[in-house]
């Protein structure tokens, strides 16, 4: 067993479990008293309440409530959707399950999630290997990006866990902590580690190591310090020992704790332990976020998912600490996650033996999103990783140089520190770039809320479009995402996006449809209400069931606006003679008007005309060979507003 394991004390840092957050859009709850607006969702609901069934309508109604966090109301329409057609896209199974939980129907929600998992072939309870059987190919693709060499400061003992401090590198070493009264750690019979300092020269080499501040080093283990940018505060790992007192757990074992020290008048003083430490579990290996408002660390505290997990804790403005948070299953496994480091690019590097790797601890990297969630974790490949333990990775993003620790073959001591130089970033880098536009006029839309979700519909990131209607996300290669766009007075839209396994950019345009639609004299309600066609069977003038559903939308609007008058314009396909089709279209216009009158619309609000085959929507005129579906496009009715007062 090596010193790093002891200092880990089963310290594999935890990852926050990506918790699904509620997506919301601004509610258009303003009352529109003028005749110039129609609320499409309100119209759909009025139609649906009359018993008409339409799959797209149920989807839109369910989504409208789901995106606004009104899950119980959404459950009603998703229930109707699945009763009508049990085969839906995977996202609807997920949303349906969430709404079923809101109604406390947990057995049905669980069954729905089982179907969801089967459809997307994803099960977070499964082991990572089952989802990454080609992991060696993935590691190979990520390899060859670093040049490495012995750091030149190693001893025949243990050396590891380096960090940057001004123009120095601070690290842990057991090189000369023995002497006549040699102190050893009983678990390993090896010397305890203290902190050492080595000058970082302009050419990247390191000077002769010297003992760090005497006040910091004790007769027990010290390791893995991290310093604030102003150099006035340090956090470090030490065995449970302070002011000459040694703490032990119930089994009389001295575990690890995190400590803080302040730099005043050229000395490190005021050593205090952090408030979330305990004699009953270990905390170790601190790392600071880019803004220094969070401290990351490893621990096996209660709530840990594996042997050790990564955690984060907020540092308040007064220097106090919030409650530590486990980074969750997106990072942590049943194994060990430990030695976190946050780069200036806001990337989290850490070591783990719970993920597919080359052997022992491997170094992994993941970007920290704006909302503190994590996309796909990637193995950084060889030569950083080997078939032995590789850990404690740090890098200066400006110089592209850094250090890591390993017990690989060819080293001098138990663990050694290696210098690294990054020659290129990860092979696969993708940028998802897009714009949001209005469906009617194709104008770009600013102030639209764009949400990026992973393939399980967990929120990854959110942005708001600028004046040019554009936005961009950094995404992982070979991954599936969903992009949701929401803007006041528009229907929310969600689009699946598949990212290729190659470096580059993916462009996406999201077209939003106005929820509140402008109307006036000359407006065709069929277009406004997304009624593409009022279908009639060939040579028939009776109202089909699917046409009745579409007519209900017209009926709802006319009842909402009692002074509105429309002209029904009926059309046929080109089959039969022109005279016959004029007569047929007149009968169809009359049938449409009679249906509306029968359902409560005054006759003086309706006029109608048959146009026969004179206004075909395609080239299916006499003598042209067309399919039945092409001919059917011409059998339609239009609803033109001719008066509004």
mmCIF file of N, CA, C and O in Angstrom, residues 24-25 63 67 484-487 490-494 512-513:
data_model
loop_
_atom_site.group_PDB
_atom_site.id
_atom_site.type_symbol
_atom_site.label_atom_id
_atom_site.label_comp_id
_atom_site.label_asym_id
_atom_site.label_seq_id
_atom_site.Cartn_x
_atom_site.Cartn_y
_atom_site.Cartn_z
ATOM 1 N N UNK A 24 -38.477 25.964 -17.432
ATOM 2 C CA UNK A 24 -39.653 26.832 -17.381
ATOM 3 C C UNK A 24 -39.601 27.883 -18.461
ATOM 4 O O UNK A 24 -38.549 28.269 -18.910
ATOM 5 N N UNK A 25 -40.744 28.308 -18.873
ATOM 6 C CA UNK A 25 -40.835 29.402 -19.824
ATOM 7 C C UNK A 25 -41.774 30.452 -19.251
ATOM 8 O O UNK A 25 -42.582 30.156 -18.377
ATOM 9 N N UNK A 63 -46.642 19.421 -22.998
ATOM 10 C CA UNK A 63 -45.389 20.176 -22.947
ATOM 11 C C UNK A 63 -45.581 21.568 -22.363
ATOM 12 O O UNK A 63 -44.742 22.067 -21.604
ATOM 13 N N UNK A 67 -43.190 22.309 -19.207
ATOM 14 C CA UNK A 67 -42.120 23.302 -19.241
ATOM 15 C C UNK A 67 -42.346 24.419 -18.238
ATOM 16 O O UNK A 67 -41.415 25.140 -17.874
ATOM 17 N N UNK A 484 -33.550 23.086 -26.078
ATOM 18 C CA UNK A 484 -34.899 23.614 -25.857
ATOM 19 C C UNK A 484 -34.861 25.133 -25.943
ATOM 20 O O UNK A 484 -34.029 25.782 -25.300
ATOM 21 N N UNK A 485 -35.750 25.703 -26.732
ATOM 22 C CA UNK A 485 -35.837 27.157 -26.888
ATOM 23 C C UNK A 485 -37.186 27.637 -26.383
ATOM 24 O O UNK A 485 -38.227 27.081 -26.747
ATOM 25 N N UNK A 486 -37.176 28.664 -25.549
ATOM 26 C CA UNK A 486 -38.419 29.214 -24.989
ATOM 27 C C UNK A 486 -38.347 30.737 -25.013
ATOM 28 O O UNK A 486 -37.317 31.328 -24.680
ATOM 29 N N UNK A 487 -39.437 31.352 -25.413
ATOM 30 C CA UNK A 487 -39.525 32.812 -25.431
ATOM 31 C C UNK A 487 -40.971 33.200 -25.211
ATOM 32 O O UNK A 487 -41.896 32.513 -25.669
ATOM 33 N N UNK A 490 -44.199 32.718 -27.512
ATOM 34 C CA UNK A 490 -43.884 31.696 -28.506
ATOM 35 C C UNK A 490 -44.049 30.312 -27.873
ATOM 36 O O UNK A 490 -43.890 30.146 -26.660
ATOM 37 N N UNK A 491 -44.349 29.341 -28.710
ATOM 38 C CA UNK A 491 -44.422 27.968 -28.229
ATOM 39 C C UNK A 491 -43.010 27.442 -28.009
ATOM 40 O O UNK A 491 -42.128 27.626 -28.850
ATOM 41 N N UNK A 492 -42.799 26.775 -26.879
ATOM 42 C CA UNK A 492 -41.502 26.187 -26.589
ATOM 43 C C UNK A 492 -41.229 25.031 -27.546
ATOM 44 O O UNK A 492 -42.115 24.246 -27.860
ATOM 45 N N UNK A 493 -39.971 24.943 -27.983
ATOM 46 C CA UNK A 493 -39.603 23.897 -28.933
ATOM 47 C C UNK A 493 -38.346 23.188 -28.452
ATOM 48 O O UNK A 493 -37.441 23.811 -27.900
ATOM 49 N N UNK A 494 -38.312 21.889 -28.656
ATOM 50 C CA UNK A 494 -37.164 21.096 -28.235
ATOM 51 C C UNK A 494 -36.712 20.217 -29.401
ATOM 52 O O UNK A 494 -37.523 19.544 -30.028
ATOM 53 N N UNK A 512 -39.157 29.186 -33.992
ATOM 54 C CA UNK A 512 -40.210 29.264 -32.989
ATOM 55 C C UNK A 512 -41.497 29.811 -33.602
ATOM 56 O O UNK A 512 -41.481 30.770 -34.372
ATOM 57 N N UNK A 513 -42.575 29.185 -33.216
ATOM 58 C CA UNK A 513 -43.895 29.580 -33.696
ATOM 59 C C UNK A 513 -44.577 30.446 -32.650
ATOM 60 O O UNK A 513 -44.559 30.122 -31.455
#
